Coordinates of C-alpha atoms and ligand atoms in Angstrom, one line a residue:
M148 CA 0.8 -38.6 38.0
S149 CA 0.0 -42.0 36.4
G150 CA 2.0 -43.8 33.7
K151 CA -0.7 -42.7 31.3
D152 CA -0.1 -39.0 32.2
V153 CA 3.6 -39.3 31.7
V154 CA 3.2 -40.8 28.3
G155 CA 0.5 -38.1 27.5
A156 CA 3.0 -35.4 28.5
V157 CA 5.5 -36.8 26.2
L158 CA 2.9 -37.0 23.4
K159 CA 2.2 -33.3 24.0
A160 CA 5.8 -32.5 24.0
A161 CA 6.3 -34.2 20.7
S162 CA 3.6 -31.9 19.3
G163 CA 6.1 -29.2 19.3
R164 CA 6.6 -27.1 22.4
L165 CA 10.2 -28.1 23.1
S166 CA 12.7 -29.0 20.3
G167 CA 13.6 -32.6 19.6
A168 CA 17.1 -32.0 20.9
E169 CA 15.7 -30.7 24.2
W170 CA 13.5 -33.7 24.7
L171 CA 16.3 -36.2 23.9
V172 CA 18.3 -34.6 26.8
L173 CA 15.3 -35.1 29.1
L174 CA 14.5 -38.7 27.9
P175 CA 16.7 -40.7 30.4
G176 CA 15.3 -38.6 33.4
L177 CA 11.7 -39.1 32.1
T178 CA 12.2 -42.8 31.7
L179 CA 13.4 -43.2 35.3
L180 CA 10.4 -41.0 36.4
A181 CA 8.0 -43.2 34.5
Y182 CA 9.4 -46.4 36.2
W183 CA 9.1 -44.7 39.6
V184 CA 5.5 -43.5 39.0
G185 CA 4.0 -46.5 37.1
G186 CA 6.5 -49.4 37.1
E187 CA 7.7 -51.2 34.0
P188 CA 4.9 -50.9 31.4
P189 CA 5.1 -47.0 31.2
M190 CA 8.9 -47.1 31.3
I191 CA 9.0 -49.4 28.3
A192 CA 6.4 -47.5 26.4
L193 CA 8.3 -44.3 26.9
A194 CA 11.7 -45.7 26.1
I195 CA 10.4 -47.1 22.8
G196 CA 7.6 -44.8 21.9
A197 CA 9.2 -41.4 22.6
P198 CA 12.0 -41.5 20.1
V199 CA 9.6 -42.9 17.4
L200 CA 7.1 -40.0 18.2
L201 CA 9.9 -37.4 18.1
A202 CA 11.1 -38.6 14.8
L203 CA 7.6 -38.6 13.4
S204 CA 6.8 -35.1 14.8
S205 CA 10.0 -33.6 13.4
L206 CA 9.1 -35.0 10.0
M207 CA 5.6 -33.5 10.2
Q208 CA 7.0 -30.1 11.2
R209 CA 9.5 -30.0 8.4
K210 CA 7.0 -30.9 5.7
P211 CA 5.4 -27.4 5.2
A212 CA 8.7 -25.7 5.2
Q213 CA 10.0 -27.9 2.5
T214 CA 7.1 -27.4 0.2
G215 CA 6.4 -23.8 0.9
E216 CA 9.5 -21.9 1.5
Q217 CA 10.7 -19.4 -1.1
P218 CA 13.8 -20.7 -2.7
L219 CA 15.3 -17.2 -2.9
T220 CA 15.4 -16.3 0.7
G221 CA 14.6 -19.5 2.6
F222 CA 12.1 -17.8 4.7
A223 CA 8.5 -18.8 5.2
T224 CA 5.8 -17.5 3.1
E225 CA 2.4 -15.9 4.3
P226 CA 0.4 -19.2 3.9
I227 CA 2.8 -21.1 6.1
L228 CA 2.7 -18.4 8.7
L229 CA -1.1 -18.3 8.7
D230 CA -1.1 -22.2 8.9
R231 CA 1.3 -22.2 12.0
L232 CA -0.6 -19.4 13.6
D233 CA -3.9 -21.1 13.2
R234 CA -2.5 -24.3 14.8
I235 CA -1.1 -22.3 17.7
L236 CA -4.4 -20.5 18.3
A237 CA -6.3 -23.8 18.3
D238 CA -3.8 -25.4 20.6
G239 CA -3.8 -22.2 22.9
T240 CA -7.4 -22.7 24.0
L241 CA -6.5 -26.0 25.4
S242 CA -3.1 -25.3 26.9
G243 CA -3.7 -21.7 28.2
R244 CA -0.8 -20.4 26.2
T245 CA -0.8 -17.3 24.1
T246 CA 1.0 -15.8 21.1
A247 CA 1.3 -12.6 19.1
C248 CA 1.7 -11.5 15.6
F249 CA 4.1 -8.7 14.5
V250 CA 4.4 -6.9 11.2
V251 CA 7.5 -5.0 10.3
L252 CA 7.3 -2.5 7.3
F253 CA 10.0 -0.3 5.8
D254 CA 9.3 3.4 6.2
E255 CA 9.3 4.8 2.7
A256 CA 9.5 1.3 1.1
D257 CA 9.2 2.5 -2.4
A258 CA 12.1 4.9 -2.1
L259 CA 14.3 2.3 -0.3
L260 CA 13.5 -0.6 -2.4
D261 CA 13.0 0.9 -5.8
R262 CA 15.9 3.3 -5.8
H263 CA 18.4 0.5 -5.8
G264 CA 17.0 -1.8 -8.4
R265 CA 15.5 -5.3 -8.2
A266 CA 18.7 -7.3 -7.3
A267 CA 19.5 -4.9 -4.4
R268 CA 15.8 -5.1 -3.3
D269 CA 16.2 -8.8 -2.8
I270 CA 19.4 -8.3 -0.9
I271 CA 17.8 -5.7 1.4
L272 CA 14.8 -8.0 2.0
R273 CA 16.9 -11.1 2.6
Q274 CA 19.3 -9.5 5.0
T275 CA 16.5 -7.8 6.9
A276 CA 14.7 -11.2 7.2
E277 CA 17.9 -12.8 8.5
R278 CA 18.5 -10.1 11.0
L279 CA 14.8 -10.3 12.3
S280 CA 15.2 -14.1 12.7
L281 CA 18.2 -13.6 14.8
T282 CA 16.3 -11.7 17.3
T283 CA 13.6 -14.5 17.6
R284 CA 13.6 -17.7 19.6
E285 CA 13.3 -21.2 18.5
G286 CA 9.9 -22.0 17.3
D287 CA 9.1 -18.4 16.4
I288 CA 8.3 -18.0 12.7
V289 CA 9.5 -15.1 10.4
A290 CA 7.8 -14.7 7.0
R291 CA 8.0 -12.4 4.2
L292 CA 5.0 -10.5 3.3
Q293 CA 4.1 -9.3 -0.3
P294 CA 5.1 -6.9 -1.7
G295 CA 7.6 -5.8 1.1
G296 CA 7.7 -6.3 4.8
F297 CA 7.8 -9.1 7.3
S298 CA 5.6 -10.9 9.8
L299 CA 6.7 -12.7 13.0
V300 CA 4.5 -15.1 14.9
L301 CA 5.6 -16.1 18.3
A302 CA 5.8 -19.7 19.5
P303 CA 3.2 -20.3 22.3
V304 CA 4.2 -18.7 25.5
L305 CA 2.5 -18.6 29.0
R306 CA 2.5 -14.9 29.3
F307 CA 3.0 -12.1 26.7
D308 CA 1.7 -8.7 27.6
L309 CA 1.8 -5.2 26.1
E310 CA 5.1 -4.3 27.7
T311 CA 6.9 -7.4 26.6
A312 CA 5.4 -6.9 23.1
I313 CA 6.8 -3.3 22.9
Q314 CA 10.2 -4.5 24.1
L315 CA 10.2 -7.1 21.3
A316 CA 9.1 -4.5 18.8
V317 CA 12.0 -2.3 19.8
R318 CA 14.4 -5.3 19.4
L319 CA 13.0 -6.0 15.9
Q320 CA 13.4 -2.3 15.0
A321 CA 17.0 -2.3 16.2
A322 CA 17.8 -5.4 14.2
A323 CA 16.2 -4.1 11.0
T324 CA 17.7 -0.7 11.2
A325 CA 21.3 -1.5 11.5
P326 CA 23.4 -0.1 8.7
L327 CA 23.3 -2.2 5.6
A328 CA 26.2 -2.3 3.1
L329 CA 25.2 -2.4 -0.5
D330 CA 27.4 -1.8 -3.5
G331 CA 29.8 0.4 -1.6
L332 CA 26.8 2.4 -0.1
T333 CA 25.8 2.2 3.5
L334 CA 22.0 2.3 3.8
H335 CA 20.2 3.2 7.0
P336 CA 16.7 1.6 6.5
S337 CA 14.1 2.6 9.1
V338 CA 11.1 0.4 9.9
S339 CA 7.8 0.8 11.7
V340 CA 6.2 -2.1 13.6
G341 CA 2.6 -3.0 14.4
F342 CA 1.5 -6.0 16.4
C343 CA -1.6 -7.8 17.7
L344 CA -1.6 -9.8 20.9
A345 CA -3.7 -13.0 20.7
Q346 CA -5.9 -11.8 23.6
R347 CA -6.6 -8.5 21.6
S348 CA -7.2 -10.1 18.3
P349 CA -10.5 -9.1 16.6
G350 CA -11.2 -12.7 15.6
P351 CA -10.0 -16.3 16.6
T352 CA -8.4 -17.0 13.3
A353 CA -4.7 -16.4 12.0
K354 CA -6.1 -14.3 9.1
A355 CA -7.9 -11.9 11.5
M356 CA -4.8 -11.6 13.7
L357 CA -2.4 -11.0 10.8
E358 CA -4.8 -8.5 9.4
A359 CA -5.0 -6.7 12.8
A360 CA -1.1 -6.6 13.0
L361 CA -1.0 -5.2 9.5
I362 CA -3.6 -2.5 10.4
A363 CA -1.4 -1.5 13.4
A364 CA 1.7 -1.5 11.2
D365 CA -0.1 0.7 8.7
E366 CA -1.0 3.1 11.5
A367 CA 2.7 3.0 12.8
L368 CA 3.8 3.8 9.2
R369 CA 1.6 6.9 9.1
N370 CA 3.1 8.1 12.4
G371 CA 6.6 7.1 11.6
P372 CA 9.4 7.0 10.7
G373 CA 10.3 4.4 13.3
A374 CA 6.9 4.1 15.1
I375 CA 5.4 1.2 17.0
R376 CA 1.7 0.5 17.4
A377 CA -0.4 -2.1 19.1
F378 CA -3.7 -3.0 17.4
L379 CA -6.7 -1.3 18.8
P380 CA -10.3 -1.9 17.6
E381 CA -10.8 1.8 16.6
M382 CA -8.0 1.4 14.1
T383 CA -10.3 -0.7 11.9
A384 CA -13.0 2.1 11.8
R385 CA -10.3 4.7 10.9
R386 CA -9.0 2.5 8.2
A387 CA -12.5 2.1 6.7
D388 CA -12.9 5.9 7.0
R389 CA -9.7 6.4 5.0
A390 CA -10.8 3.9 2.4
T391 CA -13.9 5.9 1.8
L392 CA -11.9 9.1 1.5
R393 CA -9.5 7.4 -0.9
T394 CA -12.3 6.4 -3.2
G395 CA -13.3 10.0 -3.7
L396 CA -9.8 11.3 -4.2
E397 CA -9.4 11.1 -8.0
Q398 CA -12.8 12.7 -8.5
A399 CA -11.9 15.5 -6.0
L400 CA -8.7 16.3 -7.9
D401 CA -10.6 16.3 -11.2
E402 CA -13.5 18.4 -10.0
G403 CA -11.4 21.0 -8.4
Q404 CA -12.4 20.1 -4.8
I405 CA -8.6 20.1 -3.9
R406 CA -7.0 23.6 -4.3
P407 CA -4.1 25.6 -2.9
W408 CA -4.7 28.1 0.0
F409 CA -2.1 30.7 0.5
Q410 CA -0.2 31.9 3.5
P411 CA 1.7 35.1 3.2
Q412 CA 5.4 35.6 4.0
V413 CA 6.5 39.1 4.9
S414 CA 9.8 40.9 5.1
T415 CA 10.9 41.4 8.7
D416 CA 12.6 44.6 7.7
T417 CA 9.8 46.4 5.7
G418 CA 6.7 44.4 6.5
E419 CA 6.0 44.0 2.8
I420 CA 4.6 40.7 1.4
T421 CA 7.6 38.9 -0.2
G422 CA 5.8 35.8 -1.2
C423 CA 3.0 33.2 -0.5
E424 CA 3.2 29.6 0.3
A425 CA 0.7 27.3 -1.5
L426 CA -0.9 24.8 1.0
A427 CA -3.3 22.1 -0.2
R428 CA -6.9 22.0 1.0
W429 CA -9.7 19.6 0.2
H430 CA -13.1 21.2 0.1
H431 CA -14.9 17.9 0.9
P432 CA -18.6 18.0 0.0
D433 CA -19.6 16.2 3.2
R434 CA -16.8 16.8 5.6
G435 CA -15.8 20.4 5.1
I436 CA -12.3 21.6 4.7
L437 CA -9.7 18.8 5.2
S438 CA -6.1 19.6 5.9
P439 CA -3.2 18.0 4.1
T440 CA -2.2 15.8 7.1
E441 CA -5.7 14.1 6.6
F442 CA -5.4 13.4 2.9
L443 CA -1.7 13.6 1.8
P444 CA -0.8 10.1 2.9
L445 CA -3.9 8.8 0.9
V446 CA -2.6 10.7 -2.2
E447 CA 0.8 9.0 -1.8
D448 CA -0.9 5.6 -1.3
A449 CA -3.1 6.0 -4.4
G450 CA -0.1 7.1 -6.5
L451 CA -1.7 10.5 -7.2
S452 CA 1.1 12.7 -5.9
A453 CA 2.0 13.8 -9.4
R454 CA -1.6 14.8 -10.1
L455 CA -1.9 16.7 -6.8
G456 CA 1.4 18.5 -7.7
E457 CA 0.0 19.5 -11.1
V458 CA -3.2 20.9 -9.4
I459 CA -1.4 22.9 -6.8
L460 CA 1.2 24.2 -9.2
F461 CA -1.5 25.3 -11.6
G462 CA -3.5 27.0 -8.8
A463 CA -0.3 28.7 -7.5
L464 CA 0.8 30.1 -10.8
S465 CA -2.7 31.3 -11.7
A466 CA -3.0 33.0 -8.3
L467 CA 0.4 34.8 -9.0
S468 CA -0.9 35.9 -12.4
R469 CA -4.1 37.3 -10.6
W470 CA -2.1 39.1 -8.0
D471 CA 0.1 40.5 -10.8
K472 CA -2.9 41.8 -12.7
A473 CA -4.2 43.4 -9.5
G474 CA -0.8 45.3 -9.3
F475 CA 0.2 43.6 -5.9
G476 CA 3.8 42.9 -6.9
I477 CA 4.1 39.7 -5.0
A478 CA 7.6 38.4 -5.8
R479 CA 7.1 34.8 -5.7
V480 CA 4.8 31.8 -4.8
A481 CA 6.3 28.7 -3.0
V482 CA 5.0 25.2 -3.7
N483 CA 5.6 22.1 -1.6
F484 CA 7.0 19.1 -3.4
S485 CA 7.0 15.5 -2.1
A486 CA 9.9 13.2 -2.4
S487 CA 8.1 11.2 -5.1
E488 CA 7.3 14.2 -7.2
L489 CA 11.0 15.3 -6.9
R490 CA 12.0 11.9 -8.3
N491 CA 10.2 12.4 -11.5
P492 CA 13.0 12.6 -14.2
R493 CA 10.9 15.1 -16.3
L494 CA 10.1 17.5 -13.4
A495 CA 12.2 20.4 -14.5
E496 CA 10.8 20.2 -18.1
K497 CA 7.2 20.0 -16.7
L498 CA 7.7 23.1 -14.5
K499 CA 9.3 25.1 -17.3
W500 CA 6.4 24.3 -19.5
E501 CA 3.9 25.4 -16.8
L502 CA 5.8 28.6 -16.2
D503 CA 5.9 29.3 -19.9
R504 CA 2.1 28.8 -20.1
F505 CA 1.6 31.6 -17.6
S506 CA 4.4 33.7 -19.1
L507 CA 6.2 33.8 -15.7
P508 CA 9.9 33.7 -15.3
P509 CA 11.3 30.9 -13.2
N510 CA 12.4 33.1 -10.3
R511 CA 8.8 33.8 -9.5
L512 CA 8.5 30.1 -8.4
T513 CA 10.0 28.6 -5.2
I514 CA 10.3 24.9 -4.7
E515 CA 9.9 23.8 -1.0
V516 CA 11.9 20.6 -0.2
L517 CA 11.7 19.0 3.2
E518 CA 15.0 18.8 5.0
T519 CA 14.4 15.1 5.6
V520 CA 14.4 14.7 1.8
A521 CA 17.5 16.8 1.4
A522 CA 19.3 14.7 3.9
R523 CA 19.2 11.7 1.4
F524 CA 22.6 12.1 -0.1
D525 CA 22.2 9.1 -2.3
D526 CA 19.3 10.2 -4.3
D527 CA 20.7 11.1 -7.7
I528 CA 17.4 11.9 -9.4
I529 CA 16.4 14.5 -6.7
L530 CA 19.8 16.0 -6.7
S531 CA 19.9 16.4 -10.5
N532 CA 16.2 17.7 -10.6
L533 CA 17.0 20.4 -8.0
A534 CA 20.2 21.3 -9.8
Q535 CA 18.2 21.8 -13.1
L536 CA 15.5 23.8 -11.4
S537 CA 18.1 26.0 -9.6
A538 CA 19.9 26.5 -13.0
L539 CA 16.6 27.4 -14.5
G540 CA 16.3 30.2 -11.9
C541 CA 13.7 28.8 -9.4
G542 CA 14.2 29.4 -5.7
I543 CA 14.8 26.4 -3.4
D544 CA 13.5 26.6 0.1
L545 CA 14.7 24.0 2.6
D546 CA 11.5 23.4 4.6
D547 CA 11.3 22.3 8.3
F548 CA 15.0 23.2 8.8
G549 CA 16.3 21.8 12.0
T550 CA 14.3 18.5 12.0
G551 CA 16.0 16.5 9.3
Q552 CA 19.8 16.4 9.7
A553 CA 20.8 17.7 6.3
S554 CA 24.5 18.2 6.1
I555 CA 26.1 21.5 5.1
A556 CA 27.5 19.6 2.1
N557 CA 23.9 18.7 1.1
I558 CA 22.6 22.2 1.5
R559 CA 25.3 23.2 -1.1
R560 CA 24.6 20.3 -3.4
F561 CA 20.9 20.9 -3.3
A562 CA 21.4 24.4 -4.5
V563 CA 19.3 25.7 -1.5
T564 CA 18.6 29.4 -1.6
R565 CA 16.6 29.9 1.6
I566 CA 16.2 28.1 4.9
K567 CA 12.8 27.8 6.6
I568 CA 13.4 27.6 10.4
D569 CA 10.9 25.0 11.7
R570 CA 8.1 26.2 14.0
S571 CA 9.4 24.0 16.8
F572 CA 12.4 26.4 17.2
V573 CA 10.5 29.6 16.6
A574 CA 7.8 28.9 19.2
R575 CA 8.6 30.9 22.5
A576 CA 11.9 32.2 21.0
D577 CA 11.1 35.5 22.8
T578 CA 10.6 34.0 26.2
D579 CA 12.7 30.8 26.3
P580 CA 16.4 31.5 26.1
A581 CA 17.3 28.0 24.9
Q582 CA 14.9 28.4 21.9
K583 CA 16.4 31.8 21.2
R584 CA 19.9 30.4 21.2
M585 CA 18.9 27.7 18.7
V586 CA 17.3 30.3 16.4
A587 CA 20.5 32.5 16.7
A588 CA 22.7 29.5 15.9
I589 CA 20.7 28.6 12.7
L590 CA 20.6 32.3 11.6
S591 CA 24.4 32.7 12.0
M592 CA 25.1 29.4 10.1
A593 CA 22.7 30.6 7.2
E594 CA 24.4 34.0 7.2
R595 CA 27.9 32.3 6.8
L596 CA 26.5 30.2 3.9
G597 CA 24.9 33.3 2.3
L598 CA 21.4 31.9 2.6
E599 CA 18.2 33.8 3.3
T600 CA 15.9 32.7 6.0
V601 CA 12.2 32.4 6.8
A602 CA 10.9 31.8 10.3
E603 CA 7.9 29.5 10.1
G604 CA 4.9 29.5 12.6
V605 CA 5.4 33.0 13.9
E606 CA 2.4 33.2 16.2
T607 CA 3.0 36.3 18.4
P608 CA 4.3 39.8 18.1
G609 CA 7.1 38.8 20.6
E610 CA 8.2 35.9 18.4
H611 CA 8.1 38.2 15.3
A612 CA 10.2 40.9 17.0
T613 CA 12.7 38.4 18.3
I614 CA 13.4 36.7 15.0
A615 CA 13.6 40.0 13.3
Q616 CA 16.1 41.3 15.9
L617 CA 18.2 38.1 15.5
G618 CA 18.5 38.8 11.8
C619 CA 15.9 36.5 10.1
T620 CA 14.8 38.0 6.9
H621 CA 11.3 36.6 6.4
A622 CA 8.4 35.6 8.6
Q623 CA 5.4 33.4 8.1
G624 CA 2.7 32.3 10.5
F625 CA -0.6 32.7 12.2
G626 CA 0.6 35.8 13.8
I627 CA 0.7 37.4 10.3
A628 CA -2.1 35.5 8.6
R629 CA -3.6 32.0 8.5
P630 CA -3.6 30.2 5.1
M631 CA -6.6 31.6 3.1
T632 CA -8.3 31.0 -0.3
V633 CA -7.1 33.0 -3.3
E634 CA -10.4 34.9 -3.2
E635 CA -9.9 35.9 0.4
S636 CA -6.2 36.8 -0.3
F637 CA -7.3 39.9 -2.4
G638 CA -8.9 41.6 0.6
W639 CA -6.1 40.6 3.0
I640 CA -3.3 41.9 0.6
E641 CA -5.3 45.2 0.2
R642 CA -5.7 45.6 4.0
H643 CA -2.0 44.8 4.6
R644 CA -0.7 47.3 2.0
S645 CA -3.0 50.1 3.2
G646 CA -1.9 49.2 6.8
L647 CA 1.8 49.6 5.9
A648 CA 1.1 52.7 3.9
R649 CA -0.6 54.2 7.1
V650 CA 2.4 53.2 9.3
A651 CA 4.7 54.9 6.7
Q652 CA 2.5 58.1 6.7
V653 CA 2.6 58.3 10.5
G654 CA 6.4 57.8 10.4
R655 CA 6.6 60.7 7.9
V656 CA 4.3 63.0 9.9
R657 CA 6.3 62.3 13.2
R658 CA 9.6 63.0 11.5
Ligands
C2E912 P1 4.6 22.9 5.9 O1 5.1 23.0 4.5 O2 5.6 23.0 7.0 O3 3.5 24.0 6.0 C1 3.3 24.8 7.2 C2 2.2 24.3 8.0 O4 2.1 25.0 9.2 C3 0.9 24.5 7.3 O5 0.0 23.4 7.7 C4 0.4 25.8 7.9 O6 -1.1 25.9 8.0 C5 0.9 25.6 9.3 N1 1.1 26.8 10.0 C6 1.5 28.0 9.4 N2 1.7 28.9 10.4 C7 1.5 28.3 11.6 C8 1.5 28.9 12.9 O7 1.8 30.1 13.2 N3 1.2 28.0 13.9 C9 0.8 26.7 13.6 N4 0.5 25.9 14.6 N5 0.8 26.2 12.3 C10 1.1 27.0 11.3 P2 -0.9 22.6 6.7 O8 -1.4 23.5 5.7 O9 -1.8 21.8 7.5 O10 0.2 21.7 5.9 C11 0.9 20.7 6.6 C12 1.9 20.1 5.8 O11 1.4 19.4 4.6 C13 2.8 21.2 5.1 O12 3.7 21.6 6.2 C14 3.5 20.5 3.9 O13 4.6 19.6 4.4 C15 2.3 19.5 3.5 N6 1.7 20.2 2.4 C16 0.8 21.1 2.3 N7 0.4 21.3 1.1 C17 1.1 20.5 0.2 C18 1.2 20.3 -1.2 O14 0.5 20.9 -2.0 N8 2.1 19.3 -1.6 C19 2.8 18.6 -0.6 N9 3.6 17.6 -1.2 N10 2.7 18.8 0.6 C20 1.9 19.8 1.1
CA913 CA1 6.3 24.1 3.3
CA914 CA1 7.5 23.9 7.2

């Protein structure tokens, strides 16, 4: 190594790979090395030049932070992050180092951030940003993204592969999801993480890499809560596909392309139809029938949940009126409500108005609430809405029971009338003793609480017989019928009723 190389190495160092303090510690040793390698001239150049360069470089590095940081949080903004990432990427091609960009987003950001007001929102964001920075190393940069969420760019490293990236994503999640104290409440935020490794970036610019990390985070959010996703090129195509679907959504709702289908629920005792659940379907002109998992997230994103709710409720109540006119005597129709719909302060009033419009008493309508929603003990609006609806006389079904950790206290407070045992417990309940024990435990709890029960996803006669024998009062699933249009329901109900009548007749003849 010549004296020129030594000075060159120091110049490179001053450009930012080690901190100033680290280089000052190394300086005496380097000065000796310079003397040993090249004699006096490089030694003098190093002894005088290095401190000057370090001072200049630290001034240069601090400059953007001073001008661009947000006064509120003291964390970098997106433009600063992009600027730093662009510099790292440009430098990386010369030095063979790499980097990665991470995006951390709150699961259900609207609920978490809006429920507690603007001041609380800033506290949550600030504390999370601080926690995220604590998990990073010197030189990494954490920035806040608008409207909520964070991005992290790694200082250049020699090796950073998928496995290391996942480990870091897990650490970021652990930091962001630690309990957070706020006005006497303890919040348990959950976050999803997406990332893009420099070597997998769709383009050589910071903008392309951040966009890729955002796409991955968006994909994680859809699969959350608490998911982690690495950017893959096909995610871009999926996103474009969703964007196309989203543009047609409003028109689809207006033109009646989105309608409820109905899945019957039967009594395990008599076999009679006790109700039907309304399940949204999109009759897409080009793509055929789309299931709610394909379009519900788009409805939420587009802020159209209330509109979808109106369409499904209207379809469900008009179906009930039509079944009444046909003399089918179906007791009730159940409608799924999302958390955002349940947070509408005028929900009870709106439902009452709709029921009156069809001259139906409130006990003909059941509200299905996901157990994960009922587990949120701190949501006063949802609590008060359900209390009002229950006082009105509507039934309240706790959906997907067993997956959402609702406490018994909450089941009481949410005025639940019925529990829907999730399909994951019902599957193979006849052949798998562990499944059977689980269903039995849920049923005995429901019985003690005086609640009725529906087993969801009953697919086989064996499962049907087992849940009936264990004391579950209602059954729903492909084994009884798949969801169907209201038009199809007439034929199915007729056939089911005449089947029951035949069985009763055979029973009478035998006796
Ligand atoms: P969910 O409320 O748990 O509805 C039951 C889902 O299980 C339905 O899927 C139904 O088709 C399916 N299913 C019923 N029986 C069986 C079975 O035996 N085996 C299997 N494998 N599946 C069965 P679907 O219609 O795709 O709905 C998915 C989810 O979308 C629903 O789950 C519900 O959470 C949501 N959803 C549907 N319609 C609406 C709506 O109008 N509004 C809102 N907010 N959510 C809705
Ligand atoms: Ca449901
Ligand atoms: Ca369910």
